[in-house]
PDB file of C-alpha atoms in Angstrom:
ATOM      1  CA  MET A   1     -33.856 -13.309   5.181  1.00 38.00           C
ATOM      2  CA  ARG A   2     -31.024 -13.713   2.424  1.00 43.00           C
ATOM      3  CA  GLN A   3     -27.725 -14.452   3.582  1.00 45.00           C
ATOM      4  CA  VAL A   4     -26.342 -10.738   2.627  1.00 44.00           C
ATOM      5  CA  LYS A   5     -28.787  -9.623   5.187  1.00 81.00           C
ATOM      6  CA  ILE A   6     -27.260 -11.782   7.876  1.00 87.00           C
ATOM      7  CA  LYS A   7     -23.780 -10.177   6.858  1.00 86.00           C
ATOM      8  CA  GLU A   8     -24.950  -6.748   6.993  1.00 83.00           C
ATOM      9  CA  PHE A   9     -26.702  -7.265  10.485  1.00 86.00           C
ATOM     10  CA  GLU A  10     -22.959  -8.748  11.589  1.00 87.00           C
ATOM     11  CA  THR A  11     -21.388  -5.650   9.817  1.00 84.00           C
ATOM     12  CA  LYS A  12     -23.652  -3.469  11.999  1.00 85.00           C
ATOM     13  CA  LEU A  13     -22.754  -5.000  15.385  1.00 88.00           C
ATOM     14  CA  GLN A  14     -19.658  -2.921  15.230  1.00 83.00           C
ATOM     15  CA  ASP A  15     -21.446   0.196  16.221  1.00 86.00           C
ATOM     16  CA  TRP A  16     -24.284  -1.260  18.285  1.00 93.00           C
ATOM     17  CA  ASP A  17     -24.025   0.620  21.711  1.00 94.00           C
ATOM     18  CA  PHE A  18     -25.255  -2.617  23.549  1.00 95.00           C
ATOM     19  CA  LEU A  19     -22.173  -4.327  23.087  1.00 94.00           C
ATOM     20  CA  ALA A  20     -19.921  -1.220  24.381  1.00 94.00           C
ATOM     21  CA  GLN A  21     -22.196  -0.999  27.202  1.00 96.00           C
ATOM     22  CA  LEU A  22     -21.781  -4.587  28.689  1.00 96.00           C
ATOM     23  CA  PRO A  23     -19.281  -5.148  31.579  1.00 96.00           C
ATOM     24  CA  ILE A  24     -16.227  -6.675  30.824  1.00 97.00           C
ATOM     25  CA  SER A  25     -16.959  -9.334  33.549  1.00 97.00           C
ATOM     26  CA  ILE A  26     -20.139 -10.673  35.441  1.00 97.00           C
ATOM     27  CA  ASN A  27     -19.641 -12.973  38.083  1.00 91.00           C
ATOM     28  CA  TRP A  28     -16.210 -14.493  36.759  1.00 94.00           C
ATOM     29  CA  PHE A  29     -17.553 -15.013  33.327  1.00 98.00           C
ATOM     30  CA  ASN A  30     -15.659 -12.818  31.049  1.00 98.00           C
ATOM     31  CA  PHE A  31     -17.080 -10.772  27.986  1.00 98.00           C
ATOM     32  CA  VAL A  32     -15.730 -12.137  24.440  1.00 97.00           C
ATOM     33  CA  LYS A  33     -16.658 -10.537  21.353  1.00 93.00           C
ATOM     34  CA  GLY A  34     -19.064 -12.358  18.881  1.00 92.00           C
ATOM     35  CA  THR A  35     -17.736 -15.315  16.704  1.00 91.00           C
ATOM     36  CA  GLY A  36     -19.753 -14.159  13.749  1.00 90.00           C
ATOM     37  CA  ILE A  37     -22.147 -16.106  11.260  1.00 92.00           C
ATOM     38  CA  THR A  38     -22.616 -20.166  11.595  1.00 92.00           C
ATOM     39  CA  GLY A  39     -25.199 -21.115   9.436  1.00 92.00           C
ATOM     40  CA  ARG A  40     -28.223 -18.638   9.905  1.00 92.00           C
ATOM     41  CA  VAL A  41     -27.234 -17.773  13.309  1.00 95.00           C
ATOM     42  CA  VAL A  42     -25.008 -14.804  14.554  1.00 95.00           C
ATOM     43  CA  ASN A  43     -23.052 -15.127  17.584  1.00 96.00           C
ATOM     44  CA  ILE A  44     -23.317 -11.476  18.833  1.00 96.00           C
ATOM     45  CA  ALA A  45     -21.172 -11.570  21.984  1.00 97.00           C
ATOM     46  CA  ALA A  46     -20.827 -14.408  24.952  1.00 98.00           C
ATOM     47  CA  TYR A  47     -19.822 -14.565  28.525  1.00 98.00           C
ATOM     48  CA  VAL A  48     -17.653 -17.518  29.178  1.00 98.00           C
ATOM     49  CA  ASN A  49     -15.777 -19.292  32.235  1.00 97.00           C
ATOM     50  CA  GLU A  50     -13.676 -21.899  30.587  1.00 96.00           C
ATOM     51  CA  SER A  51     -12.888 -23.307  34.270  1.00 95.00           C
ATOM     52  CA  ILE A  52     -16.028 -24.779  34.932  1.00 95.00           C
ATOM     53  CA  TYR A  53     -17.062 -25.613  31.089  1.00 96.00           C
ATOM     54  CA  SER A  54     -19.806 -22.891  31.294  1.00 97.00           C
ATOM     55  CA  CYS A  55     -20.657 -19.826  29.032  1.00 98.00           C
ATOM     56  CA  VAL A  56     -23.887 -17.830  27.709  1.00 98.00           C
ATOM     57  CA  ASP A  57     -23.869 -16.687  24.193  1.00 98.00           C
ATOM     58  CA  LEU A  58     -26.100 -14.057  22.871  1.00 98.00           C
ATOM     59  CA  ILE A  59     -27.468 -14.801  19.618  1.00 97.00           C
ATOM     60  CA  TYR A  60     -29.494 -13.826  16.520  1.00 96.00           C
ATOM     61  CA  ILE A  61     -31.475 -16.458  14.756  1.00 94.00           C
ATOM     62  CA  ALA A  62     -31.846 -14.983  11.211  1.00 91.00           C
ATOM     63  CA  GLU A  63     -34.536 -17.439  10.083  1.00 90.00           C
ATOM     64  CA  THR A  64     -36.837 -16.513  12.647  1.00 92.00           C
ATOM     65  CA  ALA A  65     -35.123 -12.944  13.325  1.00 91.00           C
ATOM     66  CA  ASP A  66     -35.316 -13.722  17.157  1.00 94.00           C
ATOM     67  CA  TYR A  67     -32.652 -12.653  19.566  1.00 96.00           C
ATOM     68  CA  VAL A  68     -31.980 -15.315  22.438  1.00 97.00           C
ATOM     69  CA  PRO A  69     -29.293 -16.249  25.079  1.00 98.00           C
ATOM     70  CA  VAL A  70     -27.932 -19.535  24.940  1.00 98.00           C
ATOM     71  CA  LYS A  71     -26.528 -21.632  28.017  1.00 98.00           C
ATOM     72  CA  THR A  72     -23.779 -24.033  27.559  1.00 97.00           C
ATOM     73  CA  ILE A  73     -23.164 -25.760  30.721  1.00 97.00           C
ATOM     74  CA  GLY A  74     -20.623 -28.743  30.146  1.00 97.00           C
ATOM     75  CA  LEU A  75     -21.906 -30.557  26.883  1.00 97.00           C
ATOM     76  CA  HIS A  76     -25.262 -29.146  27.595  1.00 97.00           C
ATOM     77  CA  ASN A  77     -26.266 -26.499  24.990  1.00 96.00           C
ATOM     78  CA  PHE A  78     -29.588 -25.032  25.149  1.00 97.00           C
ATOM     79  CA  CYS A  79     -31.727 -21.675  24.603  1.00 96.00           C
ATOM     80  CA  ASP A  80     -33.121 -20.053  27.552  1.00 95.00           C
ATOM     81  CA  GLU A  81     -36.772 -19.780  26.241  1.00 91.00           C
ATOM     82  CA  ARG A  82     -38.118 -17.350  28.647  1.00 93.00           C
ATOM     83  CA  PHE A  83     -36.215 -14.565  26.424  1.00 96.00           C
ATOM     84  CA  PHE A  84     -36.764 -15.182  22.959  1.00 96.00           C
ATOM     85  CA  CYS A  85     -37.299 -11.836  21.518  1.00 96.00           C
ATOM     86  CA  ARG A  86     -38.158 -10.166  18.060  1.00 94.00           C
ATOM     87  CA  ASP A  87     -37.870  -6.800  19.258  1.00 95.00           C
ATOM     88  CA  ARG A  88     -33.896  -5.364  19.332  1.00 94.00           C
ATOM     89  CA  GLU A  89     -34.786  -2.545  22.140  1.00 95.00           C
ATOM     90  CA  LYS A  90     -36.686  -4.902  24.491  1.00 97.00           C
ATOM     91  CA  PHE A  91     -34.110  -7.670  24.143  1.00 97.00           C
ATOM     92  CA  VAL A  92     -31.527  -4.884  25.421  1.00 97.00           C
ATOM     93  CA  LYS A  93     -33.509  -3.904  28.382  1.00 97.00           C
ATOM     94  CA  MET A  94     -34.141  -7.651  29.326  1.00 97.00           C
ATOM     95  CA  MET A  95     -30.415  -8.476  29.200  1.00 98.00           C
ATOM     96  CA  PHE A  96     -29.350  -5.386  31.104  1.00 97.00           C
ATOM     97  CA  GLN A  97     -31.553  -6.684  33.850  1.00 97.00           C
ATOM     98  CA  TYR A  98     -31.473 -10.406  33.823  1.00 97.00           C
ATOM     99  CA  LEU A  99     -28.176 -11.145  32.130  1.00 97.00           C
ATOM    100  CA  PRO A 100     -26.455 -11.479  35.503  1.00 97.00           C
ATOM    101  CA  ASP A 101     -29.381 -13.996  36.598  1.00 96.00           C
ATOM    102  CA  ILE A 102     -28.890 -15.970  33.011  1.00 97.00           C
ATOM    103  CA  ILE A 103     -25.281 -16.244  33.920  1.00 97.00           C
ATOM    104  CA  GLY A 104     -25.957 -17.450  37.609  1.00 96.00           C
ATOM    105  CA  ASP A 105     -27.883 -19.954  36.256  1.00 94.00           C
ATOM    106  CA  ALA A 106     -24.961 -21.270  34.123  1.00 95.00           C
ATOM    107  CA  ASP A 107     -22.571 -20.848  37.025  1.00 95.00           C
ATOM    108  CA  ARG A 108     -22.056 -24.345  38.578  1.00 88.00           C
ATOM    109  CA  SER A 109     -19.651 -22.860  40.951  1.00 88.00           C
ATOM    110  CA  ARG A 110     -22.682 -21.754  42.760  1.00 90.00           C
ATOM    111  CA  ASN A 111     -25.414 -23.980  44.552  1.00 88.00           C
ATOM    112  CA  HIS A 112     -28.757 -24.238  42.711  1.00 89.00           C
ATOM    113  CA  PRO A 113     -31.916 -25.248  45.024  1.00 86.00           C
ATOM    114  CA  LEU A 114     -33.692 -28.247  44.081  1.00 86.00           C
ATOM    115  CA  CYS A 115     -36.531 -27.333  41.458  1.00 85.00           C
ATOM    116  CA  TYR A 116     -39.705 -27.989  43.567  1.00 87.00           C
ATOM    117  CA  GLU A 117     -41.019 -30.525  40.818  1.00 87.00           C
ATOM    118  CA  MET A 118     -38.280 -32.715  42.030  1.00 90.00           C
ATOM    119  CA  SER A 119     -39.750 -33.193  45.554  1.00 88.00           C
ATOM    120  CA  ASN A 120     -42.285 -35.720  43.385  1.00 85.00           C
ATOM    121  CA  ILE A 121     -39.666 -38.225  43.816  1.00 90.00           C
ATOM    122  CA  ASP A 122     -37.648 -37.038  47.074  1.00 90.00           C
ATOM    123  CA  PHE A 123     -34.696 -36.239  45.417  1.00 93.00           C
ATOM    124  CA  ALA A 124     -33.392 -34.258  48.614  1.00 91.00           C
ATOM    125  CA  GLY A 125     -33.520 -37.514  50.427  1.00 93.00           C
ATOM    126  CA  TRP A 126     -31.701 -39.654  48.022  1.00 95.00           C
ATOM    127  CA  LYS A 127     -28.244 -40.380  49.035  1.00 95.00           C
ATOM    128  CA  TYR A 128     -27.140 -43.073  46.860  1.00 97.00           C
ATOM    129  CA  TRP A 129     -25.315 -40.574  44.559  1.00 97.00           C
ATOM    130  CA  THR A 130     -23.133 -39.306  47.199  1.00 97.00           C
ATOM    131  CA  LYS A 131     -21.143 -42.653  47.137  1.00 96.00           C
ATOM    132  CA  LEU A 132     -20.748 -42.432  43.394  1.00 97.00           C
ATOM    133  CA  PRO A 133     -17.155 -42.127  42.250  1.00 97.00           C
ATOM    134  CA  LYS A 134     -15.751 -38.806  41.296  1.00 97.00           C
ATOM    135  CA  ARG A 135     -14.119 -40.176  38.083  1.00 97.00           C
ATOM    136  CA  ILE A 136     -14.786 -43.211  36.238  1.00 96.00           C
ATOM    137  CA  GLU A 137     -11.475 -43.622  33.930  1.00 91.00           C
ATOM    138  CA  GLY A 138     -11.814 -40.481  31.763  1.00 95.00           C
ATOM    139  CA  TYR A 139     -15.136 -39.452  33.093  1.00 98.00           C
ATOM    140  CA  GLU A 140     -15.955 -36.707  35.737  1.00 97.00           C
ATOM    141  CA  LEU A 141     -18.818 -36.655  37.765  1.00 98.00           C
ATOM    142  CA  PHE A 142     -19.827 -32.888  36.653  1.00 97.00           C
ATOM    143  CA  LEU A 143     -23.557 -32.596  37.223  1.00 96.00           C
ATOM    144  CA  THR A 144     -24.793 -33.828  40.636  1.00 96.00           C
ATOM    145  CA  PRO A 145     -28.511 -33.959  42.120  1.00 94.00           C
ATOM    146  CA  ASP A 146     -27.642 -31.189  44.872  1.00 92.00           C
ATOM    147  CA  ASN A 147     -27.015 -28.699  42.166  1.00 94.00           C
ATOM    148  CA  PRO A 148     -29.604 -29.508  39.185  1.00 94.00           C
ATOM    149  CA  VAL A 149     -30.133 -27.685  35.854  1.00 95.00           C
ATOM    150  CA  ARG A 150     -33.489 -26.726  34.406  1.00 93.00           C
ATOM    151  CA  TYR A 151     -33.243 -27.770  30.950  1.00 95.00           C
ATOM    152  CA  ILE A 152     -35.714 -27.950  28.181  1.00 93.00           C
ATOM    153  CA  ASN A 153     -39.155 -29.646  27.458  1.00 91.00           C
ATOM    154  CA  GLY A 154     -39.998 -30.181  31.310  1.00 92.00           C
ATOM    155  CA  SER A 155     -36.714 -31.720  31.899  1.00 95.00           C
ATOM    156  CA  ILE A 156     -34.429 -31.381  34.682  1.00 95.00           C
ATOM    157  CA  LEU A 157     -30.836 -32.764  34.487  1.00 97.00           C
ATOM    158  CA  PHE A 158     -29.615 -34.009  37.887  1.00 96.00           C
ATOM    159  CA  LEU A 159     -26.334 -36.236  37.276  1.00 97.00           C
ATOM    160  CA  ASP A 160     -23.895 -36.588  34.403  1.00 97.00           C
ATOM    161  CA  TYR A 161     -20.518 -38.155  33.939  1.00 98.00           C
ATOM    162  CA  THR A 162     -18.627 -36.409  30.992  1.00 98.00           C
ATOM    163  CA  ASP A 163     -15.368 -36.760  29.360  1.00 98.00           C
ATOM    164  CA  PHE A 164     -14.271 -33.285  28.269  1.00 97.00           C
ATOM    165  CA  ASN A 165     -11.291 -34.755  26.135  1.00 96.00           C
ATOM    166  CA  ARG A 166     -13.471 -36.782  23.839  1.00 96.00           C
ATOM    167  CA  CYS A 167     -16.666 -35.096  24.311  1.00 97.00           C
ATOM    168  CA  ASN A 168     -18.497 -38.275  25.417  1.00 98.00           C
ATOM    169  CA  GLN A 169     -20.932 -38.338  28.134  1.00 97.00           C
ATOM    170  CA  VAL A 170     -23.819 -40.046  29.920  1.00 97.00           C
ATOM    171  CA  VAL A 171     -26.911 -37.722  31.245  1.00 97.00           C
ATOM    172  CA  PHE A 172     -29.519 -38.289  33.448  1.00 97.00           C
ATOM    173  CA  MET A 173     -32.540 -36.621  33.503  1.00 97.00           C
ATOM    174  CA  TYR A 174     -35.942 -36.315  35.389  1.00 96.00           C
ATOM    175  CA  ASN A 175     -38.972 -35.169  33.060  1.00 95.00           C
ATOM    176  CA  THR A 176     -41.312 -33.304  35.200  1.00 92.00           C
ATOM    177  CA  PHE A 177     -44.394 -33.719  32.905  1.00 92.00           C
ATOM    178  CA  ARG A 178     -43.908 -37.667  32.753  1.00 91.00           C
ATOM    179  CA  GLU A 179     -42.371 -38.022  35.976  1.00 91.00           C
ATOM    180  CA  GLU A 180     -39.876 -40.355  34.702  1.00 94.00           C
ATOM    181  CA  LEU A 181     -36.199 -40.998  35.147  1.00 96.00           C
ATOM    182  CA  PHE A 182     -34.269 -41.350  31.751  1.00 96.00           C
ATOM    183  CA  ALA A 183     -30.845 -40.950  30.321  1.00 96.00           C
ATOM    184  CA  GLU A 184     -29.464 -39.789  27.150  1.00 96.00           C
ATOM    185  CA  LEU A 185     -25.735 -40.078  25.909  1.00 97.00           C
ATOM    186  CA  LYS A 186     -23.264 -38.088  23.732  1.00 97.00           C
ATOM    187  CA  LYS A 187     -20.280 -39.478  21.663  1.00 97.00           C
ATOM    188  CA  LYS A 188     -18.160 -36.841  20.437  1.00 96.00           C
ATOM    189  CA  TYR A 189     -20.896 -34.259  21.041  1.00 95.00           C
ATOM    190  CA  ILE A 190     -23.446 -36.297  18.881  1.00 95.00           C
ATOM    191  CA  PRO A 191     -26.605 -36.978  20.951  1.00 94.00           C
ATOM    192  CA  LEU A 192     -27.685 -40.676  21.195  1.00 94.00           C
ATOM    193  CA  THR A 193     -30.787 -42.010  22.651  1.00 88.00           C
ATOM    194  CA  THR A 194     -31.248 -45.290  25.142  1.00 89.00           C
ATOM    195  CA  GLU A 195     -34.053 -46.847  26.846  1.00 90.00           C
ATOM    196  CA  ARG A 196     -31.630 -48.943  29.121  1.00 89.00           C
ATOM    197  CA  LEU A 197     -31.650 -46.261  31.875  1.00 91.00           C
ATOM    198  CA  ASP A 198     -35.463 -45.393  31.720  1.00 93.00           C
ATOM    199  CA  VAL A 199     -37.146 -46.067  35.264  1.00 94.00           C
ATOM    200  CA  LYS A 200     -40.096 -44.388  37.292  1.00 92.00           C
ATOM    201  CA  LYS A 201     -38.127 -44.420  40.693  1.00 95.00           C
ATOM    202  CA  LEU A 202     -34.920 -43.653  42.024  1.00 96.00           C
ATOM    203  CA  SER A 203     -34.672 -46.878  43.725  1.00 96.00           C
ATOM    204  CA  ASP A 204     -34.950 -48.418  40.388  1.00 96.00           C
ATOM    205  CA  LEU A 205     -32.082 -46.112  38.636  1.00 96.00           C
ATOM    206  CA  GLU A 206     -29.819 -47.299  41.544  1.00 97.00           C
ATOM    207  CA  LYS A 207     -30.211 -50.978  40.226  1.00 96.00           C
ATOM    208  CA  LEU A 208     -29.344 -49.917  37.085  1.00 95.00           C
ATOM    209  CA  MET A 209     -26.508 -47.720  37.671  1.00 95.00           C
ATOM    210  CA  ASP A 210     -24.965 -50.486  39.423  1.00 96.00           C
ATOM    211  CA  THR A 211     -25.041 -52.815  36.831  1.00 94.00           C
ATOM    212  CA  GLN A 212     -25.062 -50.446  33.607  1.00 93.00           C
ATOM    213  CA  LEU A 213     -23.291 -47.270  34.128  1.00 95.00           C
ATOM    214  CA  GLU A 214     -19.845 -48.546  33.844  1.00 95.00           C
ATOM    215  CA  ALA A 215     -20.613 -50.707  30.943  1.00 94.00           C
ATOM    216  CA  THR A 216     -22.090 -47.846  29.148  1.00 94.00           C
ATOM    217  CA  LEU A 217     -19.377 -45.530  29.916  1.00 96.00           C
ATOM    218  CA  HIS A 218     -17.184 -48.207  28.352  1.00 95.00           C
ATOM    219  CA  GLU A 219     -19.025 -48.611  25.387  1.00 93.00           C
ATOM    220  CA  LEU A 220     -19.196 -44.652  24.291  1.00 94.00           C
ATOM    221  CA  SER A 221     -15.084 -44.718  24.849  1.00 93.00           C
ATOM    222  CA  ARG A 222     -14.876 -47.467  22.286  1.00 89.00           C
TER     223      ARG A 222
END
């Protein structure tokens, strides 16, 4: 698809009845008009709750001709793979039916149940995290295991420390396919990998967090 066609798509959004029919607010997330073209993507519209660092964007990917909702939770940004759709009318029907649930997934002020896969290593009985400090210097304990996020590629986000001013982060995940615990980093939004916090058991993760967590956060802040 040529860039001019993307621009034509964006121009026609002004006459799309779907956007006029969307409510101005859903579950404390406020409707925001699309921000336009970025690369090969058109941002159609969004529902935003800035107070909890969360939003849901509705986008069109020109390269693949897909419509899809994108969740942002803290510094985590990912497509909801359940709703990729190339049929415009079908996408509209899905959004009218499921958009409140999609926004509910992104709403961290709600409690979300533990994913059933997390029972494999007894997250429900893991109390170590409750003793972690709410803040470590500029970092905020944002995600916690009692309110996990089903992510991508079989991973579940269960804990992170985020510095929203600097856009730095350490996030801990559980991969349900490999049954492994691991961490990833972000520095000024840029993803970084690390193997220093890869383990199989929560008890082993506790030991690593005791010795590595604060040092890792300090390194990111340099």
